XYZ file of C-alpha atoms in Angstrom:
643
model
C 0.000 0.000 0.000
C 1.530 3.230 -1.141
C 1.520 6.315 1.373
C 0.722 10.098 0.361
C 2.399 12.804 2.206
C 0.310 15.388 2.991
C 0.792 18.641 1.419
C 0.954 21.925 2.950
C -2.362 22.980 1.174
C -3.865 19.863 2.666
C -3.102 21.066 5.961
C -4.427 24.133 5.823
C -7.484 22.702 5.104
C -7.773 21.087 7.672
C -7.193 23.510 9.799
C -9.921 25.460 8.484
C -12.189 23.142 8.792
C -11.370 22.619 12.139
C -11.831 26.278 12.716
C -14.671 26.162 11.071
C -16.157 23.333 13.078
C -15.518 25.060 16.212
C -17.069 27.786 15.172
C -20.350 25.940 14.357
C -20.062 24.503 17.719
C -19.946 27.498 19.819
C -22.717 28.883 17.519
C -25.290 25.905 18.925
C -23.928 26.313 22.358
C -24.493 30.228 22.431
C -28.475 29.602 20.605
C -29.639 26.528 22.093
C -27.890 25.679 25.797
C -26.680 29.213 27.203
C -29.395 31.541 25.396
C -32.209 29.974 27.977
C -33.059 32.580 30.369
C -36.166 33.122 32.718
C -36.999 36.715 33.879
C -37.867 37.118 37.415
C -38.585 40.583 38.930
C -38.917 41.321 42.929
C -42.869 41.951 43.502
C -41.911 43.976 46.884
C -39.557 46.760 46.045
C -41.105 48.818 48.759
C -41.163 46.936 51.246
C -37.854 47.131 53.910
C -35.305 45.270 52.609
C -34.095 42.139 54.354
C -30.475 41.368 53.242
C -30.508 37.947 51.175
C -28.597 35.510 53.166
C -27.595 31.928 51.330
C -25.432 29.312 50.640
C -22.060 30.419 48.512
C -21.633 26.054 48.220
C -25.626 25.420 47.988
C -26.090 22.229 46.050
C -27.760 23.278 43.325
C -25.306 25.339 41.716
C -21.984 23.715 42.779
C -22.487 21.383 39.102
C -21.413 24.400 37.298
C -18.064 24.959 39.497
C -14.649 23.320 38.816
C -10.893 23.950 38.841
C -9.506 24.887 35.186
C -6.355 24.188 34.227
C -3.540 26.476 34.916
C -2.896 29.540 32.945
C 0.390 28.349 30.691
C 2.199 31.512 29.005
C 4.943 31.174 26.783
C 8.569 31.215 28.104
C 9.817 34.602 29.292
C 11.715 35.803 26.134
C 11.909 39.706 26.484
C 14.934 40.888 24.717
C 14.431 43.915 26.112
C 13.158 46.329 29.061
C 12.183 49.853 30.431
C 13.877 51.084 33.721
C 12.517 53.669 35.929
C 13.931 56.304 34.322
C 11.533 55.931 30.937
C 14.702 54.171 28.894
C 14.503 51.394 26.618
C 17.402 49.081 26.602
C 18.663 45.683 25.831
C 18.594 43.081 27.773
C 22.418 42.002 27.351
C 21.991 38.691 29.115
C 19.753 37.365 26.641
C 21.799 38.459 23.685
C 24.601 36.196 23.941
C 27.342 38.191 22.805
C 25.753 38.976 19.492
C 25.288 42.418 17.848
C 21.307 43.200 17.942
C 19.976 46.551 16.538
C 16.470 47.167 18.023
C 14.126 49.984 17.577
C 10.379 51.553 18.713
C 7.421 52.772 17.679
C 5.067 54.713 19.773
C 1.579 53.183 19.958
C -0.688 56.140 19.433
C -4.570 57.106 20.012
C -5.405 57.839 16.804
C -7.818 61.281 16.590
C -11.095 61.270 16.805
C -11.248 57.455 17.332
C -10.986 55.004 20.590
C -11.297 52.086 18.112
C -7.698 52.897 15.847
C -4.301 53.107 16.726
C -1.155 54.249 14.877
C 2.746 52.860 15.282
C 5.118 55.954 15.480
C 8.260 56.509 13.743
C 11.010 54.038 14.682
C 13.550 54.873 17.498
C 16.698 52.589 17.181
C 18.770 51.471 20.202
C 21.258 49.284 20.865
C 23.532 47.796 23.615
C 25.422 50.677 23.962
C 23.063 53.434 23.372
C 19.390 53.270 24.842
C 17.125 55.551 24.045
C 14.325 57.499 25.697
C 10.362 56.183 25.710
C 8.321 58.726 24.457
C 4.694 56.842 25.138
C 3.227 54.327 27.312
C 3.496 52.251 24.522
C 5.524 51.027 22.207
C 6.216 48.000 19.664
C 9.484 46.633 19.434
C 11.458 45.214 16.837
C 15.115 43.412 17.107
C 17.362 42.896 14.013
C 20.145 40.059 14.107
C 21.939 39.809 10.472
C 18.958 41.737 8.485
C 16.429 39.260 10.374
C 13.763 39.746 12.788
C 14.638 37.729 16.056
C 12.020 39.827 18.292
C 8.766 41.605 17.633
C 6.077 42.286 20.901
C 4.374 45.157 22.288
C 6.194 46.739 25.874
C 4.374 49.164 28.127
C 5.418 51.451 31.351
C 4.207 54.736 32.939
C 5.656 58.205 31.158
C 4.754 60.454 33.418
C 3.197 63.307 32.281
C 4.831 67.245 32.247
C 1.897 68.674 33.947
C 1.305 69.488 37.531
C -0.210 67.048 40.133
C -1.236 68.221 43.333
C 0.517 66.235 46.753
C -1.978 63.715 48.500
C -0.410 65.249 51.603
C -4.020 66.631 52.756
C -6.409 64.706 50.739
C -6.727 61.345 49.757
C -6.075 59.031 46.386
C -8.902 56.423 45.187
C -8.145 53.496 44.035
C -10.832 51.359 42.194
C -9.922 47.810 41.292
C -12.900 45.862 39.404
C -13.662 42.086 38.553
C -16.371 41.658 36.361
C -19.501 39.356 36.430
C -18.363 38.259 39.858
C -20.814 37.983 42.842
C -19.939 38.256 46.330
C -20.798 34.784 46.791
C -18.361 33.828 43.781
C -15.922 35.834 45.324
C -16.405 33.612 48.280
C -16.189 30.165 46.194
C -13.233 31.457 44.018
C -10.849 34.386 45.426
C -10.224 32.565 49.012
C -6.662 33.778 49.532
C -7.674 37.140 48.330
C -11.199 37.471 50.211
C -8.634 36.319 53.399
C -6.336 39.023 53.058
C -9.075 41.652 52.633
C -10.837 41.059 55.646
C -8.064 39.724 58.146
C -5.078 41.866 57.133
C -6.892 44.763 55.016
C -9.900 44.954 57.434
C -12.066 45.971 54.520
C -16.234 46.290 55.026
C -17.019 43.558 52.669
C -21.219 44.696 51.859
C -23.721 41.896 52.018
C -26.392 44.405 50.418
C -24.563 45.816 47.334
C -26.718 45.606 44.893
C -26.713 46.272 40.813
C -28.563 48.783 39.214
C -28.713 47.494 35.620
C -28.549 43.834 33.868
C -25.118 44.796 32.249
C -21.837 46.744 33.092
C -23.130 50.116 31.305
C -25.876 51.119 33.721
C -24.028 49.989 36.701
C -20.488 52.036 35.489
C -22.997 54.809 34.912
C -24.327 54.795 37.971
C -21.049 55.409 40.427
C -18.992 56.949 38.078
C -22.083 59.884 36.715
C -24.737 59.209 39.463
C -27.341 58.544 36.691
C -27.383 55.236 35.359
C -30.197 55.579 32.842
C -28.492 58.042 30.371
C -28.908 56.753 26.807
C -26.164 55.433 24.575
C -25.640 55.796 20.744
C -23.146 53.874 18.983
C -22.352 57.195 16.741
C -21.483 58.903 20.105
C -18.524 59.578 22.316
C -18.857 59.586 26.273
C -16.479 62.295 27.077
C -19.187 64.753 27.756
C -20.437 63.110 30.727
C -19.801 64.090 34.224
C -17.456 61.257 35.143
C -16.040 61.370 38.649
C -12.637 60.779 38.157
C -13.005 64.659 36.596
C -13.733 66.062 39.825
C -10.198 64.594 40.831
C -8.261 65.861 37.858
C -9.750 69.583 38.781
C -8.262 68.989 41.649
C -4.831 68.196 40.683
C -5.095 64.525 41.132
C -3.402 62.339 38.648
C -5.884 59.871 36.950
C -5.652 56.206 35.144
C -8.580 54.406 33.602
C -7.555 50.719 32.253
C -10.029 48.218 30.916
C -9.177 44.968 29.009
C -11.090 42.862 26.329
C -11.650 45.917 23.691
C -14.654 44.207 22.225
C -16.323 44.113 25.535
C -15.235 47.411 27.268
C -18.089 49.376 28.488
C -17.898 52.199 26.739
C -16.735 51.086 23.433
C -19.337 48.237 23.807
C -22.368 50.680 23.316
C -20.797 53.450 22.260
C -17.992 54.845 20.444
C -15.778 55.497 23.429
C -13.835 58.364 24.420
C -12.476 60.891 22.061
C -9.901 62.286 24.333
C -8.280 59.671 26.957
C -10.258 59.497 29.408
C -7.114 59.970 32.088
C -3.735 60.815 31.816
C -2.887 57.021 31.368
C -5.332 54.881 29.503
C -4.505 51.204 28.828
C -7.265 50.549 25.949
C -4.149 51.649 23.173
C -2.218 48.802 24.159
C -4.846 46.213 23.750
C -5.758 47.284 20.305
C -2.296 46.671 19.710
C -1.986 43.729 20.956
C -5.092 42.782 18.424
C -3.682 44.465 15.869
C -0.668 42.011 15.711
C -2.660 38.709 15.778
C -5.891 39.650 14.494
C -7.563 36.378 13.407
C -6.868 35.334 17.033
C -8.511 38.306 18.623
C -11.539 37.279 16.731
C -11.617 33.749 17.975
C -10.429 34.523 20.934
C -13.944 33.689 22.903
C -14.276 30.257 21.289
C -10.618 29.378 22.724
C -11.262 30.572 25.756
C -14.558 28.137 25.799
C -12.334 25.240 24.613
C -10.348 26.362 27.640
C -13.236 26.003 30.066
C -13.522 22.760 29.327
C -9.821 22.130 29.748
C -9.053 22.187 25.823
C -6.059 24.507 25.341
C -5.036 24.972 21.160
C -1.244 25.796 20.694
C -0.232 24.916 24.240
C -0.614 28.370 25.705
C -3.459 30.064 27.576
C -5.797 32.483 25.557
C -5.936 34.387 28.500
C -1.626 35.396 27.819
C -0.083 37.812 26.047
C 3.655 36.129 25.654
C 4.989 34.956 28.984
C 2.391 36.799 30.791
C -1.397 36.355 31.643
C -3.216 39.301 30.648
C -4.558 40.105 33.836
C -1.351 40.107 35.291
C -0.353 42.677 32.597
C -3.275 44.665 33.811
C -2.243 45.023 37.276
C 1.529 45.820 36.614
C 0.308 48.510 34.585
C -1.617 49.812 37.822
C 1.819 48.803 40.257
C 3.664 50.893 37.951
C 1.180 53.764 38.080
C 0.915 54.267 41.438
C 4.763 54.221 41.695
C 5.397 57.051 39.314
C 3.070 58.980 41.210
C 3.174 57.920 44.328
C 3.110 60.937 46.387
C 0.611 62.672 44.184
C -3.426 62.965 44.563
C -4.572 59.359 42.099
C -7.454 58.765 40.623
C -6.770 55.333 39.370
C -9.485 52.865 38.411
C -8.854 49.143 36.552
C -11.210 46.868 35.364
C -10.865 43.176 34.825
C -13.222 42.017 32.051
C -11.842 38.878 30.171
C -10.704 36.655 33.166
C -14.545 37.017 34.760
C -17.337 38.266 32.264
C -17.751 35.043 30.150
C -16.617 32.088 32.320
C -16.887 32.341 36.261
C -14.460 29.633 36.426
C -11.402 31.571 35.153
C -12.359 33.533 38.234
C -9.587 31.516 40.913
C -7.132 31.873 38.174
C -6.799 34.803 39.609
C -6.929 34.860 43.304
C -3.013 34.323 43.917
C -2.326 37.603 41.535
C -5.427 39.684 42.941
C -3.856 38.373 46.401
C -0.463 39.630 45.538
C -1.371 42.930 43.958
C -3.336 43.537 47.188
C 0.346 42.852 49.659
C 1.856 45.053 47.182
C -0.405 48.070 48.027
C -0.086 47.249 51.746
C 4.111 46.218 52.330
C 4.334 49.351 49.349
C 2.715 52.315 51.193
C 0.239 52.444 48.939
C -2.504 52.518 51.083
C -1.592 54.666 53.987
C -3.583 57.632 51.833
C -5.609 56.075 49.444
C -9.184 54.213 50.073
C -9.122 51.208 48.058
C -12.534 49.840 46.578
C -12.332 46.009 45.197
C -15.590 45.523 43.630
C -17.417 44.366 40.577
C -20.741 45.384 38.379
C -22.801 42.299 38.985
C -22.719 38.800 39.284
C -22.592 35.840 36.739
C -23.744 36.327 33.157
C -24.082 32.350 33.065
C -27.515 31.586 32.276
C -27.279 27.932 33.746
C -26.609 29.767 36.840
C -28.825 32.709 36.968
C -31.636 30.103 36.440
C -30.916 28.070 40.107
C -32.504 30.139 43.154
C -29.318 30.922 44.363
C -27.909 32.188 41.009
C -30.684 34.400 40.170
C -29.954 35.894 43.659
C -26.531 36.330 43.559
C -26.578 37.345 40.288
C -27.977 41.086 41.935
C -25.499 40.868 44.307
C -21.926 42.114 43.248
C -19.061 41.810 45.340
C -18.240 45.331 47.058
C -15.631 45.964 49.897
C -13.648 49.025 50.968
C -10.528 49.695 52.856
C -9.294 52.600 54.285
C -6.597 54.344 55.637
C -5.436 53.972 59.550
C -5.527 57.711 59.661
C -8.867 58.176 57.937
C -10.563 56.023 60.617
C -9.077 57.847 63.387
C -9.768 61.104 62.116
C -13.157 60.760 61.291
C -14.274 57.771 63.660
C -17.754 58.094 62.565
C -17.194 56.523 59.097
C -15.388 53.497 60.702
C -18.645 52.580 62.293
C -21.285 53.855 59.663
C -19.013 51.471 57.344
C -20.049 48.914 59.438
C -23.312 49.366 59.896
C -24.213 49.687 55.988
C -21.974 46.554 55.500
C -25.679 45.093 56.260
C -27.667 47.826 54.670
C -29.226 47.362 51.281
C -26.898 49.805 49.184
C -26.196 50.453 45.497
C -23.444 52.447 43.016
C -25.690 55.120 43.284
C -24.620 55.273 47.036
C -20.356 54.300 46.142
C -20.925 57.369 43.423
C -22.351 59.407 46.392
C -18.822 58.652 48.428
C -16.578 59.353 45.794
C -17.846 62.948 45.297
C -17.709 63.483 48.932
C -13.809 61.872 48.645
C -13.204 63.838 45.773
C -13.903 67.099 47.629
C -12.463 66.265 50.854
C -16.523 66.122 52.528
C -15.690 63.341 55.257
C -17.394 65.693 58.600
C -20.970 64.541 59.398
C -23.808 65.192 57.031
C -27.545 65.057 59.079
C -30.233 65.096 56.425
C -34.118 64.722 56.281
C -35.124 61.179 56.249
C -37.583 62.287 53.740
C -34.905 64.058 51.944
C -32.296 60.718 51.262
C -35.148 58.980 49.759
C -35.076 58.071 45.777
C -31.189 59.152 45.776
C -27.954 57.986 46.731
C -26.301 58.205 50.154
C -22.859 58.166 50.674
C -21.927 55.106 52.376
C -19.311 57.245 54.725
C -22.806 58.439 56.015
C -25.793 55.914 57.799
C -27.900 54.222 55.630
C -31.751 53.719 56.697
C -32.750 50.257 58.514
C -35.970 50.385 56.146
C -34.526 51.494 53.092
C -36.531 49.985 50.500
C -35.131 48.813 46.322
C -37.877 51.729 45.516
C -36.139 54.222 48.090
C -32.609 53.277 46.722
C -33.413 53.410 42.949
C -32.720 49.761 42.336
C -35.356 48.701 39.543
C -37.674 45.814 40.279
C -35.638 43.833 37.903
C -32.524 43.952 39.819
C -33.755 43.897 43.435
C -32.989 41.114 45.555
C -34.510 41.675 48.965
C -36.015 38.917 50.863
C -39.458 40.094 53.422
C -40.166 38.373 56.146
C -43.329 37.575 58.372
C -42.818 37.784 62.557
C -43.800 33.588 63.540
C -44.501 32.756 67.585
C -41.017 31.862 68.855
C -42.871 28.390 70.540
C -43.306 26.945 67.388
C -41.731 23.648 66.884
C -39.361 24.140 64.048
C -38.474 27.652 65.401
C -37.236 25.485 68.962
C -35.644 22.452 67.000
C -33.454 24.598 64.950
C -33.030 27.223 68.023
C -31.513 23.985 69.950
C -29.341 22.629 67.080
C -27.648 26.144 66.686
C -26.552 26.405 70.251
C -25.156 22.715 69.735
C -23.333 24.214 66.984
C -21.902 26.734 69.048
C -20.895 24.569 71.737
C -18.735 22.574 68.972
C -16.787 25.531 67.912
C -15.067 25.694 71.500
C -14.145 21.717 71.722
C -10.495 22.894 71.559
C -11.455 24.775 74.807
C -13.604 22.875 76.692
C -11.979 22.683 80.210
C -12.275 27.108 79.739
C -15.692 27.595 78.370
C -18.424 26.939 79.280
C -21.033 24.554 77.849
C -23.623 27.208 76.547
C -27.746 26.074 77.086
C -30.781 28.185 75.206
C -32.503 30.384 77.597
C -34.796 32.440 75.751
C -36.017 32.407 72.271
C -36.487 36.666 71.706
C -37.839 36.550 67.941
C -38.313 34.603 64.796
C -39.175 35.738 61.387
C -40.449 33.364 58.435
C -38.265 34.601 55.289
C -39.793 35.318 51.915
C -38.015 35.897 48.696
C -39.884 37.950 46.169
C -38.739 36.927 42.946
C -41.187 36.319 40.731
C -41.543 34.627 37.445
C -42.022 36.582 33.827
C -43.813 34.048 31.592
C -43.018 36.824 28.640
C -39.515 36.622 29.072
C -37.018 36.324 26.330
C -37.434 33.112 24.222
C -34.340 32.442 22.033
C -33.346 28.997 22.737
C -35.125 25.531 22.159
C -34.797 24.543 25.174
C -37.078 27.564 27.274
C -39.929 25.738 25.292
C -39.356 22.256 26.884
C -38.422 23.739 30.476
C -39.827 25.426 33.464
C -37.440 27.279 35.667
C -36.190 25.848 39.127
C -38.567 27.407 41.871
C -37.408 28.577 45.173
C -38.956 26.120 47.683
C -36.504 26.341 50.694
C -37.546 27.623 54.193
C -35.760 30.173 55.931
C -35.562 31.596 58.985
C -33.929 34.465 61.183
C -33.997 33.504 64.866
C -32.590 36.007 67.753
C -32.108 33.696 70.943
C -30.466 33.831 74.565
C -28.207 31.449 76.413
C -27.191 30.656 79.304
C -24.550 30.906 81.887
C -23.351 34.053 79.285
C -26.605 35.894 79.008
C -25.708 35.854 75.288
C -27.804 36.824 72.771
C -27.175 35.979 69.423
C -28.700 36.112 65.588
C -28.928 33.553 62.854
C -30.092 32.958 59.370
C -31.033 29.406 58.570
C -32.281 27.246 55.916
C -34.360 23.947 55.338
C -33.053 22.591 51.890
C -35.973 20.567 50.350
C -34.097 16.929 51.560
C -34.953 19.030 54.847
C -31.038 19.195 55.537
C -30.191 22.243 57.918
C -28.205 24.895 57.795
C -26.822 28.008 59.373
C -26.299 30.792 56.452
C -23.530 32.916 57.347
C -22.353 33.464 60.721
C -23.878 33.561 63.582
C -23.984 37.113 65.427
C -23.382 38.060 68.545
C -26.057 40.840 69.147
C -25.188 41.694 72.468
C -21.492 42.792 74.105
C -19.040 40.267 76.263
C -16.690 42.325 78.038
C -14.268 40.313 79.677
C -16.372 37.020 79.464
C -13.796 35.284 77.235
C -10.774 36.786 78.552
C -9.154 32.803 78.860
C -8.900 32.459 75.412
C -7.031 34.107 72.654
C -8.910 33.115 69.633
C -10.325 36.376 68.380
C -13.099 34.310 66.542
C -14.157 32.463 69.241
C -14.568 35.129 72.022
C -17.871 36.180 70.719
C -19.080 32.359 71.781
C -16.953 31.569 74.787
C -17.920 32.332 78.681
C -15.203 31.722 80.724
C -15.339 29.262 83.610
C -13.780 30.937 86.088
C -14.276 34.673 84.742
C -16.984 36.993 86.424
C -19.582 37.892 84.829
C -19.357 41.007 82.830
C -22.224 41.524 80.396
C -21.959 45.247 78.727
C -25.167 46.492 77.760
């Protein structure tokens, strides 16, 4: 049997048709498996607001959760670098003793357009002459014996000739943003990270942050304008909008605005963009580079990163690199590097993570040990001694299979939102340190975080007592209290996006009320088994109140019908029981609260933590564990209950 080798043509055949096939792939997955989505609205937006509490791990939802593979870049191969003194040079390690002529060209804005770039005039350099960076952003080419040995795109900070006003009596902020991700998925995914923000950062992590809008446009709109219902046209620019970060640059504050995945950036998304950059130091230029070099790949870029999700990885690299270097990554060096150029100047600096969380949730832990990093840097680097940080997102998941379990269609309304701030901001103005707190548990919204940043921007921080009549139907600044009753219809959050749960007051001698009541303090006991011969064994007193929970989501039969399967299926209904108990115990005249659930295989559990309503002075003074003290009475302490 004779043998053909297979020509080159043949091959590239194939590959096309491979391509090809993919493409007709994704195309059924996008129309008939994720397309199926059921509408459900809140029926009492004006009704006080109980903060959903649920399950991060619930069963339902943990099917669509797994570990992707690692992200694999390419070796590091950079022939060349950028010191902190804005020169280009060689890298003379890597050349091995060879001559190599390299040069630059600028990447440039090009007028009128946030869409175009243009490459510069080339800058040559060498070993022994460097030469001066006159951009951001540049490409760079390296010439060995009339070849190219190195082509790839190199950023840095050129700070700009203008002046920027100290931060020595005002303070920076710093806005770092994760798309799609839910506080719950921040939970599930961004462990070391969440970690560090609460134990180390002490950041107000908000249980009640809620989205505005089904997308990122309305919800951008709404903290960075304070109107999140101004129209879009794709002929139009967005640079005549009042944007917050231009109340800093009045001000003398230097400003950043980075965004990846240029298809999906807000702005450019439904609109044409900015005309001007929208800071001094915009990262949108060098991502249009980067697509201009390897354009069929930008394009296909969303059906490699689905192969991806299902552990298929074309090439051998990560679609989520650029060279040796995950794009996110990328991202946050580009913010590192701003905020040491100006790092004793006023900063406006906000970056937003698109590609590693809008599409896939699971790409989502990919980054917690660089999101974990970046946030050490800011800390160990001084970088947060006058700046207040906010680590956020827009909304949660875009999955449909997700949004369409109970728990997804919550959390889905629910964005993660935390804030740190500066040691000397709380103990100047002590009264934000606890109204932070407080709201933590409020129902709040980016109307409220757009509130804030004004009051940041012009150094407002003193006490602001206003008509409860007054705050109603607008934004509050979260430095300030927000209402107990606060309804979705006080706090402009649209039916569609409001996720409060009611609740009904149920006699506290009813028999579930007492069996769960019972199993919590047994639950407590266990935490202390470490300490049993100090604590004491804790028994229920007094049951003070119970509450039957209600969520209000309910089902639009008109909803949008694009995919086969909405005609075959009915969505999941929420038919778990939940209830919020305050109880006493004795020898500690504790009193505690707690937010449990009855899962339909009538399994229980406790939803969050459980609260310590009441203070415990010195009741737990013979232990050490800061998490347990709340829990513990002492053996041999004397009583010493704080009202």
């Amino acid at each position: 049997m004779r043998a053909f080798p297979i020509n080159y043509c043949t091959r590239r055949k194939q590959v096309v048709l491979l391509l090809c096939c993919l493409v007709i792939l994704y195309g059924f997955k996008l129309h008939v498996e994720d397309d199926v989505q059921f509408n459900f609205i809140n029926i009492n937006g004006n009704e006080k607001c109980e903060i959903p509490k649920v399950n991060p791990f619930d069963e339902s939802i943990l099917p669509f959760f797994w570990k992707p593979n690692p992200i694999v870049c390419s070796e590091n191969t950079e022939l060349v670098y950028i010191d902190d003194d804005e020169m280009i040079h060689i890298n003379k390690n890597r050349t091995k003793g060879k001559h190599i002529e390299c040069y630059y060209q600028s990447v440039i804005r090009k007028e009128q357009s946030d869409d175009k770039i243009l490459f510069g005039t080339s800058v040559w350099f060498n070993e022994s002459r460097s030469a001066i960076m006159e951009s951001d952003f540049a490409k760079v080419v390296c010439v060995f014996e009339g070849k190219n040995i190195y082509e790839r795109l190199h950023y840095h900070i050129k700070k700009k000739q203008k002046y920027f006003k100290s931060d020595n009596d005002s303070f920076s902020v710093l806005l770092f943003g994760v798309d799609s991700m839910s506080r719950l998925a921040a939970i599930r995914e961004l462990p070391k990270t969440l970690t560090y923000l609460e134990k180390t950062l002490s950041a107000y992590v908000f249980n009640g942050y809620t989205k505005v809008g089904g997308n990122s446009y309305p919800n951008f709109m709404a903290f960075l304008t304070g109107n999140y219902s101004v129209p879009f046209n794709k002929k139009n620019f967005f640079d005549n909008q009042p944007f917050v970060w231009k109340k800093f640059s009045e001000r003398g504050a230097a400003t950043m605005y980075s965004e990846d995945y240029p298809r999906l950036s807000t702005f450019n998304y439904v609109g044409r963009g900015f005309n001007e950059s929208p800071g001094e130091h915009y990262l949108r230029p060098f991502y249009l580079a980067i697509n201009s070099e390897r354009k069929y790949q930008a394009k296909l870029t969303k059906i490699f990163m689905t192969l991806e999700n299902n552990d298929i990885t074309l090439g051998g690299t990560s679609s989520l690199c650029y060279g040796d270097s995950p794009k996110h990554a990328i991202q946050i060096d580009y913010f590192k590097r701003f905020l040491n150029k100006y790092k004793n100047n006023r900063k406006f600096a906000m970056s937003w993570l698109n590609e590693i969380g809008h599409d896939f949730t699971n790409f989502l832990k990919l980054g917690d040990a660089d999101f974990y990093n970046f946030l050490v840097f800011l800390k160990e680097g001084g970088h947060l001694e006058r700046s207040i940080l906010f680590f956020m997102s827009d909304h949660g998941t875009m999955s449909d299979k997700i949004r369409n379990t109970p728990i997804g269609r919550i959390e889905a309304k629910l964005p993660f939102f935390s804030i740190v701030l500066p040691t000397i901001l709380k103990k100047k103005y002590p009264h934000i340190e606890y109204n932070l707190q407080t709201n933590i548990n409020r129902l709040t919204s980016p109307l409220d975080l757009h509130k804030t940043l004004i009051d940041i921007a012009t150094n407002s921080y003193n006490p602001q007592q206003k008509d409860k009549e007054e705050i109603k139907h607008s934004g509050i600044s979260l430095f300030n209290k927000i209402p107990k009753d606060r309804t979705c219809t006080d706090a402009l959050i649209p039916e569609s996006s409001c996720a409060c749960y009611t609740s009904e007051t149920i006699p506290t001698n009813n028999t579930v009320i007492k069996n769960i009541t019972t199993f919590v303090v047994e639950t407590i006991n266990t935490y202390f088994k470490s300490h049993q011969s100090k604590c004491a064994l804790l028994i229920l007193k007094k049951i003070h109140d119970a509450k039957l929970i209600h969520s209000n989501l309910k089902h639009l039969e008109h909803g949008k019908k694009t995919a086969l399967w909405q005609y075959l299926y009915k969505p999941t209904l929420d038919k778990k029981q939940r209830y919020f108990i305050i109880f006493e115990v004795m020898p500690s005249e504790g009193i505690f609260e707690v937010t449990t659930e009855i899962t339909q295989t009538n399994n229980l559990i406790i939803l969050d933590k459980i609260i310590r309503a009441n203070r415990y002075g010195n009741q737990s003074s013979c232990i050490n564990d800061w998490e347990l003290k709340p829990y513990c009475y002492c053996k041999q302490t004397t009583l010493d209950v704080q009202s």
